[in-house]
PDB file of C-alpha atoms in Angstrom:
ATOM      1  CA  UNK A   1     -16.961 110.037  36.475  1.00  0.00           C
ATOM      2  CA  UNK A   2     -16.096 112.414  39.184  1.00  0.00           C
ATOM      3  CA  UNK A   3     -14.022 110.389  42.507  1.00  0.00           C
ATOM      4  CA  UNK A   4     -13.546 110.778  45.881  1.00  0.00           C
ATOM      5  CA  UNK A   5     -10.854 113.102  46.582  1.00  0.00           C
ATOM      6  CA  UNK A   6      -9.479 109.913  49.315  1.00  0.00           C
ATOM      7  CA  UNK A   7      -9.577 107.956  46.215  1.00  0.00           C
ATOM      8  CA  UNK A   8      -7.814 108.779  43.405  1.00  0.00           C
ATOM      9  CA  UNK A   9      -4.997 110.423  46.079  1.00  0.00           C
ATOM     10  CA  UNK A  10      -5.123 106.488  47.556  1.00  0.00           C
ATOM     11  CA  UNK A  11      -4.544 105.220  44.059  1.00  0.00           C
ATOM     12  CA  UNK A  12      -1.912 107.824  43.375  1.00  0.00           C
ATOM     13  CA  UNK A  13      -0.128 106.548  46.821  1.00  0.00           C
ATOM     14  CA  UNK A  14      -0.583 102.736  45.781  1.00  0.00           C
ATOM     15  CA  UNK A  15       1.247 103.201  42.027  1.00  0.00           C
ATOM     16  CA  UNK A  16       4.320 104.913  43.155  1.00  0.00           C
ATOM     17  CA  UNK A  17       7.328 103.385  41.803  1.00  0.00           C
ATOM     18  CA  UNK A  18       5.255 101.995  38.662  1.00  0.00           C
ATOM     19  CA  UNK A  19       6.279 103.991  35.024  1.00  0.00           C
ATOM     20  CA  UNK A  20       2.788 105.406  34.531  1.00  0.00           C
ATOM     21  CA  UNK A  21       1.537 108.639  33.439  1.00  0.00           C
ATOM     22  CA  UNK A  22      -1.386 110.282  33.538  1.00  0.00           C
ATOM     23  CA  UNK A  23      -5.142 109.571  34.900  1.00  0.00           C
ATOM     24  CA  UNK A  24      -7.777 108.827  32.507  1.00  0.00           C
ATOM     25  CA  UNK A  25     -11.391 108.924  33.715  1.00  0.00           C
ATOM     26  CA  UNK A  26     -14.061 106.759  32.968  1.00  0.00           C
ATOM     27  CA  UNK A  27     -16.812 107.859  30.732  1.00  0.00           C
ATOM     28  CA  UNK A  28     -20.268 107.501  30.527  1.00  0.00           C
ATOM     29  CA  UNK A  29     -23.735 106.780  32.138  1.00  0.00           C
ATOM     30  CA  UNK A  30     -23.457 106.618  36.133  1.00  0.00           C
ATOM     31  CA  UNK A  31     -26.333 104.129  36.051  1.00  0.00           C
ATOM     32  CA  UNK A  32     -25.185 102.357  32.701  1.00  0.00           C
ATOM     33  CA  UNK A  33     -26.974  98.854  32.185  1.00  0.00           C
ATOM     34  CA  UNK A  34     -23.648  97.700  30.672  1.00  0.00           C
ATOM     35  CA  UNK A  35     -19.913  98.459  31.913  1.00  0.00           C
ATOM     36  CA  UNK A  36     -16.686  98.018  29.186  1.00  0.00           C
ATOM     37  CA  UNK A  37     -13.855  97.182  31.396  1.00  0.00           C
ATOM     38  CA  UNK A  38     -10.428  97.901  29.319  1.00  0.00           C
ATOM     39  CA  UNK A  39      -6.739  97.111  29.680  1.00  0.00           C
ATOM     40  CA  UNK A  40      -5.413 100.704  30.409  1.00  0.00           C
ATOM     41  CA  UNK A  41      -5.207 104.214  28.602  1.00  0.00           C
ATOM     42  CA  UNK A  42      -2.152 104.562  25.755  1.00  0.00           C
ATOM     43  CA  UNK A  43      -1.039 108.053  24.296  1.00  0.00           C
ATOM     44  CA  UNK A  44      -3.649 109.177  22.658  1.00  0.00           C
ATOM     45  CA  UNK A  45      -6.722 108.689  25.865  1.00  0.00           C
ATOM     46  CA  UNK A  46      -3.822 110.521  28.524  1.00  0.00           C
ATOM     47  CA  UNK A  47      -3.525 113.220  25.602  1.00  0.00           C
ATOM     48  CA  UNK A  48      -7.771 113.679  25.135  1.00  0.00           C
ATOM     49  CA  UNK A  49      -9.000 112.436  28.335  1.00  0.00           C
ATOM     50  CA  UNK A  50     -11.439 110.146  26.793  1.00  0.00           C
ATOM     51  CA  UNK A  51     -11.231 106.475  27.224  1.00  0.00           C
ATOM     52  CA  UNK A  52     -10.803 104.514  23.480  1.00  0.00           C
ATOM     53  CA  UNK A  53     -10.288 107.617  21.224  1.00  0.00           C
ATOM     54  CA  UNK A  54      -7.347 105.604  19.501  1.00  0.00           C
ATOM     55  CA  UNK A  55      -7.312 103.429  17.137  1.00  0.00           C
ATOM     56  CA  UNK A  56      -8.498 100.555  19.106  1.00  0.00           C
ATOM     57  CA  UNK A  57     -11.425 103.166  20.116  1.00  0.00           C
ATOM     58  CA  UNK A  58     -12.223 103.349  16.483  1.00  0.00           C
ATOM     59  CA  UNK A  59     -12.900  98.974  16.220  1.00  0.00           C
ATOM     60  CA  UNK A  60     -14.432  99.290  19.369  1.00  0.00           C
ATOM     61  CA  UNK A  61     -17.344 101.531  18.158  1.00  0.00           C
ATOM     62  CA  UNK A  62     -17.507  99.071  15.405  1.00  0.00           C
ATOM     63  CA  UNK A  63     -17.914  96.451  17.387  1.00  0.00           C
ATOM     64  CA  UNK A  64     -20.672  98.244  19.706  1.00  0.00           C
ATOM     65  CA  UNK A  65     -22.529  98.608  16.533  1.00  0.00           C
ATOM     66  CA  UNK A  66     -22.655  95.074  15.552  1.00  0.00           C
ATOM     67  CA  UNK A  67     -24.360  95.069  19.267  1.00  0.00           C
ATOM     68  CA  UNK A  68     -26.854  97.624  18.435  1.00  0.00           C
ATOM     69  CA  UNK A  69     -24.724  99.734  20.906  1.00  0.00           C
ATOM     70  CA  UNK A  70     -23.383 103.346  21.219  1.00  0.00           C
ATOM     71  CA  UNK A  71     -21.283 105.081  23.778  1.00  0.00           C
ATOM     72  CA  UNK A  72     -23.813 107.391  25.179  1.00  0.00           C
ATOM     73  CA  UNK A  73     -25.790 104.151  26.320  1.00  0.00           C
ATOM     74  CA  UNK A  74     -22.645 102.483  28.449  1.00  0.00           C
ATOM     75  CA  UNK A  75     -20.018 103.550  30.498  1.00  0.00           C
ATOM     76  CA  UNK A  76     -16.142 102.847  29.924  1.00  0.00           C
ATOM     77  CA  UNK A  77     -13.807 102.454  32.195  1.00  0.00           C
ATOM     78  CA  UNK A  78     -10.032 100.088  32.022  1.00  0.00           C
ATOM     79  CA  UNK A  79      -8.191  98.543  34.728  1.00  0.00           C
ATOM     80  CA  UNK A  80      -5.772 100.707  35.022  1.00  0.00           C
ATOM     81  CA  UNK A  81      -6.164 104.326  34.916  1.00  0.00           C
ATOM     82  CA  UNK A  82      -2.929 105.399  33.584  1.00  0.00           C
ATOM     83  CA  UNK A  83      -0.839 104.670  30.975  1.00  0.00           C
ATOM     84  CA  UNK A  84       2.191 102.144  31.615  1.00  0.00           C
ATOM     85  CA  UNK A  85       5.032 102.736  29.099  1.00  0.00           C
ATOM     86  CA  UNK A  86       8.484 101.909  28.787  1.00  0.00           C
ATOM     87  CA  UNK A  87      11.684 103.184  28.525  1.00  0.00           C
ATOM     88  CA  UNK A  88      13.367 102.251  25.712  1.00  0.00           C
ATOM     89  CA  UNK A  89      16.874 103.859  24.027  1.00  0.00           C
ATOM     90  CA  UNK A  90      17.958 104.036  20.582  1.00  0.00           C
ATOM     91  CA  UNK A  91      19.316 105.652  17.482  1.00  0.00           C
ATOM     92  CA  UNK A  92      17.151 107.732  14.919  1.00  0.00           C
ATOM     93  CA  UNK A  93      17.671 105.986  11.889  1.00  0.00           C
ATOM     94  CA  UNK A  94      17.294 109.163   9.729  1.00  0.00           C
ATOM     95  CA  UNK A  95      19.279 111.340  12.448  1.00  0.00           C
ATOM     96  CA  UNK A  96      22.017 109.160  13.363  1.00  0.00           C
ATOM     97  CA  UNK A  97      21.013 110.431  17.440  1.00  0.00           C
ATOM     98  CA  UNK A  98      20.735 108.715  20.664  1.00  0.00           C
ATOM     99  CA  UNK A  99      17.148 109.322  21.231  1.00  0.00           C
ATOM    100  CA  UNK A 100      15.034 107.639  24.328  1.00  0.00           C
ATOM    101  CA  UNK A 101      10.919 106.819  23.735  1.00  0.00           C
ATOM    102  CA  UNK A 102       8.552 105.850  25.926  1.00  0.00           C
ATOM    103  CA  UNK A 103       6.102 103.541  24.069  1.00  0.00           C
ATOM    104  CA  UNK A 104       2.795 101.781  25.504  1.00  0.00           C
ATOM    105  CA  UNK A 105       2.910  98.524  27.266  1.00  0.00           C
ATOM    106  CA  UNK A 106       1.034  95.865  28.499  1.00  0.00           C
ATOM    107  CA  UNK A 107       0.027  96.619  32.891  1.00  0.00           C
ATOM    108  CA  UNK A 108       1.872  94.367  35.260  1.00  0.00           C
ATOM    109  CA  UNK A 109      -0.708  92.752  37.847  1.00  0.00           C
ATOM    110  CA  UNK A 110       1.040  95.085  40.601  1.00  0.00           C
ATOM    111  CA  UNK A 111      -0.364  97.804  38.399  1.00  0.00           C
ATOM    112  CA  UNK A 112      -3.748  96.593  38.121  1.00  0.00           C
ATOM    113  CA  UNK A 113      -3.941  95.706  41.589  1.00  0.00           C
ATOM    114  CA  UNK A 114      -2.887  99.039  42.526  1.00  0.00           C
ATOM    115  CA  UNK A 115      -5.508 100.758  40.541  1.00  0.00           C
ATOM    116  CA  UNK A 116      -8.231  98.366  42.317  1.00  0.00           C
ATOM    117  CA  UNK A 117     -10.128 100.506  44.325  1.00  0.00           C
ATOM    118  CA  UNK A 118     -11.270 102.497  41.208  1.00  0.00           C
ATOM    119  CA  UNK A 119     -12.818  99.485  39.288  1.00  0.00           C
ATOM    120  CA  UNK A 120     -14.105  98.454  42.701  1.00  0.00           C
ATOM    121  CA  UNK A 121     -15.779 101.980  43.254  1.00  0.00           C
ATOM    122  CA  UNK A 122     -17.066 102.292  39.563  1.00  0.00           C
ATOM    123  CA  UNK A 123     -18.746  99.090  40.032  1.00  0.00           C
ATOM    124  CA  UNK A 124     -20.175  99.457  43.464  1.00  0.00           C
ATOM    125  CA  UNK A 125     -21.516 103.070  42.191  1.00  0.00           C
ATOM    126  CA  UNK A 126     -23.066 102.079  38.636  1.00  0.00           C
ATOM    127  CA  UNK A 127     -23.755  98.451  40.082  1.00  0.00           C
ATOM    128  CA  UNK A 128     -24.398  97.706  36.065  1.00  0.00           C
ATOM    129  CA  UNK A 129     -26.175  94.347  34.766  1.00  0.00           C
ATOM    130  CA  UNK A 130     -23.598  93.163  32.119  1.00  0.00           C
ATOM    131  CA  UNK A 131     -19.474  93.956  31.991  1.00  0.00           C
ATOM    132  CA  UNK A 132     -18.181  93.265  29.018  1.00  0.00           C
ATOM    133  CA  UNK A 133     -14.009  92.418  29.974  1.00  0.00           C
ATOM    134  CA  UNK A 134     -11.600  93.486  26.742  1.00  0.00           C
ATOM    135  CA  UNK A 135      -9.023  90.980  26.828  1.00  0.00           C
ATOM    136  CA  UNK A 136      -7.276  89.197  29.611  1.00  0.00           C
ATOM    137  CA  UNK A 137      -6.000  92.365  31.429  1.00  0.00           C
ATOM    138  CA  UNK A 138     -10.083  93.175  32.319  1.00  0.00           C
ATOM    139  CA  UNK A 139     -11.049  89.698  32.189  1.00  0.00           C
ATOM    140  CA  UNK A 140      -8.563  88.384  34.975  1.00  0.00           C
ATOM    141  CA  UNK A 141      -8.853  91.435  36.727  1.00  0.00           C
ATOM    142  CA  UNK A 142     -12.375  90.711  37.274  1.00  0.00           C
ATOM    143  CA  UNK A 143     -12.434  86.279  37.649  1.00  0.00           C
ATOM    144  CA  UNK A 144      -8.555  85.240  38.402  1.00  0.00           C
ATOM    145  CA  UNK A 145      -5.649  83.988  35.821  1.00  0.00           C
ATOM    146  CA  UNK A 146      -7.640  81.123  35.120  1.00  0.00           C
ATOM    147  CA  UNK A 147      -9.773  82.486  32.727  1.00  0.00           C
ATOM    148  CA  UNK A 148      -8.376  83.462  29.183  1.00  0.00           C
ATOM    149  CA  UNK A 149     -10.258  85.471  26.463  1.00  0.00           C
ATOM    150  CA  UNK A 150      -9.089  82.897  23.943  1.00  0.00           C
ATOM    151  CA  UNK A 151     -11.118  80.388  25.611  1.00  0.00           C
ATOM    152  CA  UNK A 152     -13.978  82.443  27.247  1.00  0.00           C
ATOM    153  CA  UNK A 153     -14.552  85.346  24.604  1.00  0.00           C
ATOM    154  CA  UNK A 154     -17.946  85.311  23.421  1.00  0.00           C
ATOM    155  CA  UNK A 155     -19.579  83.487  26.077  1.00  0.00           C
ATOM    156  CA  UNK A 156     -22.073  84.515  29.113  1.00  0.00           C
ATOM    157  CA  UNK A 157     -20.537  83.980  32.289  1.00  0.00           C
ATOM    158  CA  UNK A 158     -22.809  84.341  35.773  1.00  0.00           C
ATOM    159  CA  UNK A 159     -20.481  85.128  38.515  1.00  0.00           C
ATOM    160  CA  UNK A 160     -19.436  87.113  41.486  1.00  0.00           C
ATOM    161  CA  UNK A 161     -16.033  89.095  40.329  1.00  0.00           C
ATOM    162  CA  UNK A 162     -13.143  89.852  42.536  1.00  0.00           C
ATOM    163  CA  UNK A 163     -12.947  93.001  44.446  1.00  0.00           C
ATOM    164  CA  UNK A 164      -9.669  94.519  46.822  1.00  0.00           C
ATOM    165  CA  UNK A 165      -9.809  92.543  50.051  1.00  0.00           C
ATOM    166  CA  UNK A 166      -9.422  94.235  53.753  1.00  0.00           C
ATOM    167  CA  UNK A 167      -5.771  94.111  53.947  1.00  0.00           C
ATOM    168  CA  UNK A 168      -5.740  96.018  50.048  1.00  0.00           C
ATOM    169  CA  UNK A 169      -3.022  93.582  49.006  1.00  0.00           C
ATOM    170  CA  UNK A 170      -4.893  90.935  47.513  1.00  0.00           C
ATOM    171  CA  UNK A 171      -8.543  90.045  45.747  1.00  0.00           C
ATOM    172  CA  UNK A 172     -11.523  88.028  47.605  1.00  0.00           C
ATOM    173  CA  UNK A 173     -14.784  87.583  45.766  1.00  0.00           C
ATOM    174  CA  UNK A 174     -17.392  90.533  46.181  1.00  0.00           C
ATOM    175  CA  UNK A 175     -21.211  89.319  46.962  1.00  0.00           C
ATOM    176  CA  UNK A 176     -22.538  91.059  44.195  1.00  0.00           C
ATOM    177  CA  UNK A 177     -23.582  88.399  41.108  1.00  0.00           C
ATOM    178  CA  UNK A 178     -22.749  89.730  37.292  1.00  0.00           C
ATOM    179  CA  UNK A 179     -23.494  88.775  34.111  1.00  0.00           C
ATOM    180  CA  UNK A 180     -20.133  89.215  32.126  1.00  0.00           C
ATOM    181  CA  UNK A 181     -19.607  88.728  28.355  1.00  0.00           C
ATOM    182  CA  UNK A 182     -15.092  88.688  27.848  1.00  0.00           C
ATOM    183  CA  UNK A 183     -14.229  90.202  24.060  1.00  0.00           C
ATOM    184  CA  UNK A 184     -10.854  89.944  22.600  1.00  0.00           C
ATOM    185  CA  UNK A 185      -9.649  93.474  22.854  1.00  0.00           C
ATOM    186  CA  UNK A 186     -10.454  95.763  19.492  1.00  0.00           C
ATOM    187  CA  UNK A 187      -6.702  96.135  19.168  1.00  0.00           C
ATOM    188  CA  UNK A 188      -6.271  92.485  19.324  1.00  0.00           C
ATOM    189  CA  UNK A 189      -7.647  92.517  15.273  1.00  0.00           C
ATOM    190  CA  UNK A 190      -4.322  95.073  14.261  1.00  0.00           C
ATOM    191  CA  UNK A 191      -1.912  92.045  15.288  1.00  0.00           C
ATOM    192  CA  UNK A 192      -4.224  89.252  14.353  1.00  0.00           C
ATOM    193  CA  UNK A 193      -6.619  89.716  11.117  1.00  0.00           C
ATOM    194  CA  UNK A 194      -7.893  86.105  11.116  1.00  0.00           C
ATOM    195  CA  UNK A 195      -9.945  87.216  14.892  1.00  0.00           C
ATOM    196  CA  UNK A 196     -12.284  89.248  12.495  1.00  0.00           C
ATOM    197  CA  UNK A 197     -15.115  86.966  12.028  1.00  0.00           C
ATOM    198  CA  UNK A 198     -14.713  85.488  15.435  1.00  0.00           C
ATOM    199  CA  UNK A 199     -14.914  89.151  16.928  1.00  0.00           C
ATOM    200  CA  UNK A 200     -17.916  90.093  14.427  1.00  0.00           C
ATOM    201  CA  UNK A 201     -19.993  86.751  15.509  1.00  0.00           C
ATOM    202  CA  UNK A 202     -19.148  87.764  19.264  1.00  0.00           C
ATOM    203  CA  UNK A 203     -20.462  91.092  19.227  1.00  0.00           C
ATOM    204  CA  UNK A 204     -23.755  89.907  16.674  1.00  0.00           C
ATOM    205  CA  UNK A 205     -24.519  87.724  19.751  1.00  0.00           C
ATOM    206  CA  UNK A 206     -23.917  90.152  22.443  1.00  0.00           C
ATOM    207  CA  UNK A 207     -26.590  92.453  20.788  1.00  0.00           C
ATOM    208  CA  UNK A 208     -29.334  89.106  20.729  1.00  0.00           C
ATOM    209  CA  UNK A 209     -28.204  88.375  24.139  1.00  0.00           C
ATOM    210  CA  UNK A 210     -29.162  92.336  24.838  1.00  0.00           C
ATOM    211  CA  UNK A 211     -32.575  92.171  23.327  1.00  0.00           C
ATOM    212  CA  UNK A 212     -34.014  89.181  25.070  1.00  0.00           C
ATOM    213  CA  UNK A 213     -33.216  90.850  28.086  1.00  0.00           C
ATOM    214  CA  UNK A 214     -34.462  93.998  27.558  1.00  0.00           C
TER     215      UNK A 214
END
């Protein structure tokens, strides 16, 4: 998706300070029925440009199969739009040498809260049927910290989702009403094998879900 000029400069201004790089864009159909909301690029999308061309981008077109799902019908988009990394010193274990790497990490709310207006404006412009939240970071960026994809993957959730309020420091509920679907995240399956079946039922049920409504 192409933005505002006035918005990705705002979102530039509002993650100053924050050990990001890059900007990843959201991909896909501007009128998509359904919107994947992700936790934020790593190395490989700031490299390629293209949201979930990882690994994790490799389970997740696994799991839009089980759906009955491809790309090309859905747009993808994460809550934040850069990738947060760390800094963190060592020694080379084959060189012997100080060396310093920047690895992925998980966003800090700051960071997703920063990057708000951009989910807000993808949403407001695609205004799409179904969101389907990977893991907590897209989950509680959409209903609050109470929810948790351990306890609400899986299931079909009407509500209004939160959206930047006037004073652009904070969250208020939008007006707009959503159905939303949270998955575990497709990396969550590379620290946790046993999530496999859980994950494979989810998605099975997702693509049912889609087919009475269609």
């Amino acid at each position: 998706m192409n933005y505002p000029d006035w918005l990705t400069k705002s979102v530039a201004n509002r993650s100053q300070g924050f050990l990001l790089e890059g900007f990843v864009p959201g991909a896909g159909l501007k009128d998509a029925r359904l919107v994947i909301l992700g936790e934020a690029p790593g190395r490989k999308e700031i490299a390629s440009l293209v949201p979930f061309s990882g690994a994790a981008g490799v389970e997740l077109d696994k799991n839009l199969a089980l759906a009955g799902l491809q790309r090309e019908q859905i747009y993808i988009t994460s809550a934040v739009r850069s990738r947060p990394y760390r800094i963190q010193q060592g020694i080379n274990r084959k060189t012997g040498v100080a060396e310093t790497k920047y690895p992925n990490r998980t966003p800090t709310k700051k960071e997703v809260l920063a990057h708000a207006p951009i989910t807000d404006y993808e949403l407001q412009t695609i205004q799409p049927e179904i969101i389907i939240p990977l893991g907590n970071i897209g989950l509680q960026r959409l209903l609050g910290p109470k929810h948790s994809i351990t306890q609400d993957h899986g299931q079909i959730i009407t509500s209004p989702v939160l959206e930047l309020n006037a004073d652009q420091d904070g969250y208020q509920w939008g007006n707009h009403v959503y159905t939303l679907v949270p998955m575990f995240h497709p990396a969550a399956i590379f620290y946790n094998r046993k999530l496999a079946p859980l994950i494979e039922q989810d998605w099975t049920n997702l693509g049912e879900f889609l087919h009475t409504k269609s």
